[in-house]
Amino acid sequence: MDWLYAFAILISSIMVLMGLGLPVAFAFFATNIMGLFLFFGGSRGVTQMISNFSEAVTTYSLAPLPMFLVMGSLFFRSGLGERVIQAIDLAIGNLRGRLSYVTLGAGSIFAALSGSSMANAGMMGSLMAPEMLKRGYKPHMAYGPILGAGSLAVIIPPSTLGVLLGSLAEIDVGALLIAGVIPGIVLVLMYSGLIWVQTSIDPEAAPQYETPKVSGWQKLGTIAANILPMGFLIFCVVGTIIMGIATPTESAGLGCMGVVALLIVYRKFNLRVVWQSLDDAMKVTGMTFLIITASTTFSQVFAFSGASNGFITAILSLDVGPYGILAMMILVVLILGMFMDQVSMMLITIPLFMPLAKQFGFDPVWFGLMLLLAYEVGFTTPPFGMLLFVVLGVAPRETTLRTMAMAAAPYVGLTIVLIALVAAVPQLALWLPSMMGR
């Protein structure tokens, strides 16, 4: 049982340091240094950690990350998103719960353009929540679609979390991103069905109101002017990967060029927006690279100490079968999601789960997508779900965390249902990648 002591020391050290408020990367670095002196030969181990730095961040699969971040930041900072919302609002017409559907539709499009759940939820919350509350929408009809649509950016490409997971777990990033397309569409349809059920059960939850009469030609014109160009941008990012025209890195470059072209067409291009977007991407990329270097060393220490092999052997000895082990891993992520952010969970679970997935012969893309869906749930589960606090920040002062969590609960439930569907029907995740020959 020597492995258990190493396991307990390494995992508990990280949990304690993060609980004390130390940034994720520094919590891992501190644990790594302690682990290197205990299990890896002291100063020689530290030298090995330093030599890992350049190797960890020069991985080709990480190249799309900063460009996807620039693309999403340009989109949100330029105001293009407001045009999309107005166009969808006009196209939907006088439908009960129309603003909830508008939020879901616009949030789905933004998820395919930004790759950032928090940016998505922040924008939708600031633009849509005040209008829905003013129209008399009940809190669950106002905040629920915002939280649901915000979390879609985790699996709908270009997912920055998907790029990070693919790089850390050594999964084909292009295949992992494309694997999220069909489950993402299924989740949007499930969310739409939820809104319909909620408005059918309680029509007063989303009061109907008169909207200006608009001809079909006007709707088509608005869609052509404001939504179809976004479709072109989505094609640049997702379509080119599916068709084998571009790698994820090349598609990220095309996406950045596409956003800049749209900014010029809509006369919203200015150097201040470009500089702010580059600054946003630099900050996130810098911290991400620090986290990756820390994670690389942690995986090595974890393996060298014997904790990794001991943990795998102990799990394999359980007589619950592959799907029982899969259910246990997903449950662990769901529980961790209540208390930790997605990157922290990823860094702790990947060194444990990926060797197990290989032992049981799980397809890495299929398994990776289910992990992404489980990480997504953590965005909206109390007490520390980050999207809950992002939307709470734009809500009226009297709004409580409980109100926000209750609004998110049915969307969380549907995401868990989707995880079960992907587990039962792997082709939901694997069909598109297989069409690409991956």
XYZ file of C-alpha atoms in Angstrom:
438
model
C 0.000 0.000 0.000
C 2.993 2.351 -0.352
C 1.351 3.888 -3.409
C -1.551 5.047 -1.233
C 0.717 7.273 0.857
C 2.176 8.917 -2.249
C -1.338 9.290 -3.687
C -2.645 10.891 -0.488
C 0.330 13.261 -0.141
C 0.187 14.537 -3.735
C -3.595 14.908 -4.074
C -4.184 16.335 -0.581
C -1.345 18.875 -1.040
C -2.959 20.225 -4.204
C -6.422 20.361 -2.628
C -5.135 22.156 0.485
C -3.083 24.714 -1.477
C -5.967 25.510 -3.826
C -8.303 25.668 -0.833
C -5.998 28.317 0.663
C -6.493 30.406 -2.479
C -3.191 29.722 -4.256
C -3.559 29.956 -8.061
C -3.912 26.565 -9.761
C -0.546 26.662 -11.557
C 1.365 27.638 -8.407
C -0.428 25.010 -6.304
C 0.775 22.374 -8.767
C 4.309 23.798 -8.906
C 4.570 23.746 -5.091
C 3.275 20.165 -4.953
C 5.628 19.166 -7.754
C 8.692 20.515 -5.929
C 7.704 18.687 -2.763
C 7.048 15.494 -4.749
C 10.330 15.806 -6.624
C 12.289 15.939 -3.360
C 10.310 13.045 -1.869
C 10.160 10.668 -4.833
C 12.329 11.935 -7.682
C 15.846 12.527 -6.404
C 15.662 16.062 -5.026
C 17.494 18.738 -6.991
C 17.896 16.446 -9.993
C 14.121 16.251 -10.153
C 13.808 20.040 -10.117
C 16.248 20.196 -13.034
C 14.013 17.709 -14.855
C 10.958 19.893 -14.156
C 12.689 22.940 -15.633
C 13.664 20.966 -18.735
C 9.972 20.022 -19.161
C 8.938 23.639 -19.652
C 9.865 24.137 -23.290
C 8.749 20.646 -24.287
C 5.339 21.048 -22.633
C 4.373 24.340 -24.297
C 5.790 23.688 -27.764
C 3.194 21.018 -28.504
C 1.649 21.646 -31.928
C -1.828 20.753 -30.666
C -1.761 23.853 -28.416
C -1.241 26.248 -31.334
C -5.003 26.842 -31.977
C -5.618 27.948 -28.376
C -4.434 31.598 -28.525
C -6.028 32.118 -31.960
C -9.398 30.774 -30.804
C -9.149 33.123 -27.818
C -8.394 36.096 -30.090
C -11.292 35.160 -32.363
C -13.807 34.967 -29.517
C -12.580 38.166 -27.890
C -12.783 40.093 -31.176
C -16.332 38.850 -31.670
C -17.544 39.875 -28.216
C -15.660 43.172 -27.884
C -16.716 44.436 -31.325
C -20.466 44.252 -30.705
C -21.172 41.763 -33.513
C -23.064 39.616 -31.021
C -25.803 42.212 -30.543
C -26.614 42.112 -34.270
C -27.062 38.342 -34.072
C -29.430 38.635 -31.097
C -31.560 41.261 -32.843
C -31.764 39.155 -36.006
C -32.817 35.988 -34.148
C -35.361 37.994 -32.142
C -36.888 39.316 -35.359
C -36.916 35.900 -37.024
C -38.615 34.024 -34.160
C -41.675 36.273 -34.062
C -44.495 36.187 -31.515
C -43.725 32.855 -29.827
C -44.380 32.197 -26.159
C -41.079 32.234 -24.320
C -39.510 33.860 -27.380
C -36.744 35.617 -25.431
C -35.714 32.294 -23.878
C -35.466 30.799 -27.354
C -33.578 33.874 -28.578
C -31.104 33.462 -25.717
C -30.609 29.781 -26.478
C -30.266 30.343 -30.233
C -27.860 33.253 -29.938
C -25.871 31.502 -27.206
C -25.482 28.435 -29.436
C -24.108 30.567 -32.263
C -21.798 32.415 -29.889
C -20.551 29.059 -28.526
C -19.406 28.204 -32.058
C -17.638 31.548 -32.370
C -16.011 32.114 -28.993
C -15.043 28.814 -27.364
C -15.442 30.468 -23.951
C -18.300 29.575 -21.615
C -17.761 32.508 -19.265
C -17.614 35.079 -22.082
C -20.733 33.528 -23.598
C -22.713 33.578 -20.343
C -21.467 37.056 -19.430
C -22.567 38.562 -22.716
C -25.959 36.808 -22.799
C -26.567 37.668 -19.157
C -25.848 41.380 -19.577
C -27.864 41.688 -22.806
C -30.835 39.368 -22.254
C -31.472 38.976 -18.505
C -32.620 42.605 -17.900
C -34.978 42.500 -20.893
C -36.541 39.172 -19.858
C -37.057 40.288 -16.260
C -38.597 43.550 -17.476
C -41.047 41.538 -19.593
C -42.157 39.578 -16.517
C -40.248 36.341 -17.119
C -39.824 34.220 -14.016
C -36.193 33.734 -12.884
C -35.905 30.146 -14.133
C -37.033 31.212 -17.613
C -34.624 34.159 -17.661
C -31.485 32.678 -16.147
C -31.844 29.001 -17.124
C -31.352 29.478 -20.905
C -28.416 31.840 -20.277
C -26.658 29.254 -18.095
C -27.521 26.412 -20.467
C -26.361 28.272 -23.581
C -23.229 29.478 -21.802
C -22.065 25.974 -21.008
C -22.467 24.858 -24.639
C -19.101 26.432 -25.478
C -17.415 23.523 -23.672
C -18.342 20.974 -26.365
C -19.344 22.982 -29.449
C -16.130 23.724 -31.383
C -13.972 25.739 -31.108
C -13.836 24.740 -27.447
C -10.744 26.126 -25.713
C -11.277 23.577 -22.935
C -11.407 20.860 -25.610
C -8.071 22.016 -27.045
C -6.538 21.926 -23.561
C -7.971 18.480 -22.782
C -6.774 17.099 -26.111
C -3.277 18.415 -25.516
C -2.987 17.200 -21.917
C -4.536 13.781 -22.574
C -2.773 13.297 -25.934
C -6.068 13.010 -27.820
C -6.373 14.108 -31.459
C -7.549 17.724 -30.959
C -9.280 17.977 -34.343
C -11.235 14.766 -33.772
C -12.170 15.795 -30.221
C -13.457 19.197 -31.365
C -15.532 17.706 -34.198
C -16.876 14.977 -31.899
C -18.730 17.687 -29.987
C -20.809 18.872 -32.961
C -23.618 16.271 -32.931
C -23.897 16.021 -29.107
C -23.918 19.842 -29.042
C -26.842 19.953 -31.492
C -28.663 17.252 -29.507
C -28.174 19.282 -26.320
C -29.539 22.455 -27.969
C -32.641 20.497 -29.083
C -33.078 19.091 -25.568
C -32.798 22.602 -24.091
C -35.377 23.867 -26.605
C -37.724 21.058 -25.603
C -37.228 21.993 -21.948
C -38.246 25.608 -22.643
C -41.342 24.395 -24.510
C -42.317 22.091 -21.618
C -41.772 24.847 -19.037
C -43.919 27.361 -20.938
C -46.613 24.709 -21.530
C -46.824 23.831 -17.832
C -46.685 27.451 -16.650
C -47.588 29.937 -19.421
C -47.173 32.846 -17.008
C -43.502 31.966 -16.524
C -42.848 33.699 -19.864
C -45.685 36.159 -20.585
C -46.515 36.679 -24.250
C -46.461 40.225 -25.589
C -47.126 41.915 -28.895
C -44.247 42.271 -31.295
C -44.100 44.420 -34.438
C -45.440 42.744 -37.579
C -42.566 41.882 -39.876
C -42.889 40.467 -43.374
C -41.172 37.275 -44.430
C -38.915 39.221 -46.785
C -37.777 41.471 -43.943
C -36.946 38.424 -41.826
C -34.984 36.867 -44.671
C -33.115 40.128 -45.219
C -32.179 40.393 -41.556
C -31.032 36.764 -41.425
C -28.984 37.210 -44.602
C -27.335 40.373 -43.266
C -26.617 39.297 -39.697
C -26.737 35.501 -39.284
C -25.474 34.020 -42.570
C -22.099 35.804 -42.260
C -21.725 34.136 -38.853
C -22.486 30.844 -40.594
C -19.568 31.559 -42.910
C -17.368 32.142 -39.879
C -18.493 28.857 -38.303
C -17.672 27.112 -41.584
C -14.181 28.621 -41.504
C -13.602 27.072 -38.084
C -15.659 23.855 -38.012
C -16.460 23.101 -41.647
C -12.857 23.236 -42.802
C -11.827 20.686 -40.160
C -14.727 18.344 -41.012
C -13.964 18.524 -44.751
C -10.271 17.920 -44.169
C -9.352 21.271 -45.717
C -7.596 22.595 -42.628
C -6.036 21.426 -39.386
C -7.348 22.915 -36.107
C -4.440 25.381 -36.139
C -5.180 26.473 -39.709
C -8.917 26.719 -39.001
C -8.176 28.940 -35.986
C -6.181 31.242 -38.255
C -9.037 31.265 -40.779
C -11.462 32.082 -37.970
C -9.397 35.089 -36.883
C -9.211 36.313 -40.479
C -12.957 35.801 -40.866
C -13.782 37.868 -37.775
C -11.488 40.674 -38.941
C -13.175 40.595 -42.381
C -16.625 40.864 -40.747
C -15.455 43.745 -38.565
C -14.315 45.599 -41.679
C -17.575 44.852 -43.542
C -19.715 46.029 -40.600
C -17.386 49.026 -40.005
C -16.549 47.970 -36.464
C -12.828 47.432 -36.941
C -10.517 49.542 -34.801
C -7.086 49.046 -33.313
C -8.320 49.439 -29.725
C -10.563 46.356 -30.066
C -7.722 44.399 -31.675
C -5.287 45.352 -28.910
C -7.781 44.469 -26.159
C -8.447 41.088 -27.808
C -4.729 40.325 -28.083
C -4.303 41.335 -24.429
C -7.163 39.012 -23.378
C -5.655 36.115 -25.301
C -2.149 36.762 -23.960
C -3.279 36.661 -20.316
C -5.280 33.444 -20.686
C -2.623 31.752 -22.841
C 0.169 32.654 -20.426
C -1.659 31.187 -17.452
C -2.681 28.126 -19.484
C 0.920 27.434 -20.480
C 2.007 27.726 -16.836
C -0.684 25.208 -15.899
C 0.400 22.821 -18.660
C 4.044 22.867 -17.598
C 2.990 22.187 -14.014
C 0.688 19.378 -15.140
C 3.411 17.673 -17.200
C 5.725 17.431 -14.195
C 2.870 16.367 -11.906
C 2.073 13.429 -14.208
C 5.713 12.344 -14.105
C 5.944 12.609 -10.306
C 2.635 10.790 -9.955
C 3.867 7.917 -12.124
C 7.375 7.744 -10.614
C 6.048 7.653 -7.039
C 4.023 4.540 -7.860
C 0.714 6.289 -7.086
C -0.520 6.067 -10.669
C 0.181 2.338 -11.092
C -1.163 1.533 -7.632
C -4.371 3.455 -8.263
C -4.928 1.711 -11.609
C -4.284 -1.721 -10.085
C -6.719 -1.016 -7.244
C -9.446 0.121 -9.645
C -8.932 -2.852 -11.969
C -9.404 -5.163 -9.005
C -12.966 -3.891 -8.563
C -15.447 -6.274 -10.144
C -17.773 -3.674 -11.686
C -16.888 -3.937 -15.391
C -15.795 -1.220 -17.833
C -19.058 0.727 -17.717
C -19.084 0.590 -13.939
C -15.594 2.129 -13.914
C -16.730 4.727 -16.474
C -19.702 5.656 -14.273
C -17.396 6.003 -11.265
C -15.046 8.324 -13.155
C -17.890 10.522 -14.383
C -19.333 10.650 -10.860
C -15.965 11.771 -9.473
C -15.845 14.635 -12.005
C -19.447 15.656 -11.207
C -18.659 15.794 -7.479
C -15.391 17.683 -8.013
C -17.277 20.142 -10.230
C -19.200 21.373 -7.202
C -15.988 22.601 -5.592
C -13.344 23.152 -8.281
C -12.892 24.933 -11.588
C -12.633 22.962 -14.826
C -8.873 23.325 -15.363
C -8.099 22.164 -11.814
C -10.344 19.135 -12.247
C -8.709 18.357 -15.566
C -5.199 18.476 -14.133
C -6.104 16.183 -11.229
C -8.229 13.649 -13.107
C -6.411 13.211 -16.437
C -3.295 11.516 -14.956
C -5.650 9.111 -13.140
C -8.324 8.518 -15.765
C -6.471 8.307 -19.090
C -4.374 5.240 -18.102
C -7.590 3.573 -16.911
C -9.323 4.422 -20.190
C -6.441 2.802 -22.101
C -6.579 -0.292 -19.879
C -10.265 -0.779 -20.701
C -9.827 0.019 -24.389
C -12.046 3.109 -24.379
C -11.873 5.168 -27.555
C -9.947 8.308 -26.450
C -12.175 10.710 -28.433
C -15.375 9.167 -27.059
C -14.031 9.132 -23.525
C -12.638 12.660 -23.853
C -15.988 14.021 -24.997
C -17.772 12.486 -22.012
C -15.188 14.055 -19.726
C -15.819 17.431 -21.397
C -19.572 17.037 -20.816
C -18.929 16.161 -17.168
C -16.626 19.175 -16.807
C -19.398 21.284 -18.365
C -21.798 20.291 -15.577
C -19.373 21.772 -13.055
C -19.875 25.221 -14.568
C -23.441 25.359 -13.230
C -23.422 23.311 -10.025
C -23.348 25.071 -6.629
C -21.634 26.130 -4.490
C -18.736 27.114 -6.793
C -20.104 26.840 -10.353
C -18.386 29.717 -12.163
C -21.225 30.476 -14.575
C -23.603 30.880 -11.620
C -21.448 33.732 -10.324
C -20.933 35.266 -13.775
C -24.693 35.561 -14.335
C -25.293 36.475 -10.683
C -22.989 39.441 -11.287
C -25.384 40.907 -13.901
C -28.583 39.975 -12.034
C -30.533 42.302 -9.683
C -29.012 42.568 -6.194
C -31.790 40.604 -4.513
C -31.089 37.530 -6.691
C -29.637 34.654 -4.666
C -27.308 31.824 -5.575
C -30.138 29.395 -4.787
C -32.345 31.072 -7.415
C -29.567 30.752 -9.974
C -28.865 27.111 -9.077
C -32.567 26.186 -9.324
C -32.743 27.797 -12.766
C -29.719 25.767 -13.889
C -30.872 22.430 -12.379
C -32.979 21.117 -15.303
C -30.219 22.039 -17.780
C -27.695 20.173 -15.635
C -30.043 17.177 -15.606
C -30.291 17.172 -19.414
C -26.501 17.317 -19.755
C -26.187 14.248 -17.515
C -28.801 12.525 -19.709
C -26.653 13.360 -22.750
C -23.583 11.834 -21.070
C -25.583 8.623 -20.632
C -26.705 8.783 -24.292
C -23.140 9.215 -25.552
C -22.028 6.304 -23.333
C -24.836 4.106 -24.708
C -24.487 5.262 -28.341
C -20.799 6.044 -28.983
C -21.522 6.955 -32.625
C -23.079 10.205 -31.423
C -19.507 11.275 -30.725
C -17.557 9.155 -33.198
C -19.535 9.358 -36.437
C -18.269 12.746 -37.597
C -14.610 12.043 -36.711
C -14.878 8.709 -38.549
C -16.126 10.556 -41.645
C -12.874 12.544 -41.475
C -10.864 9.331 -41.416
C -9.784 9.852 -37.789
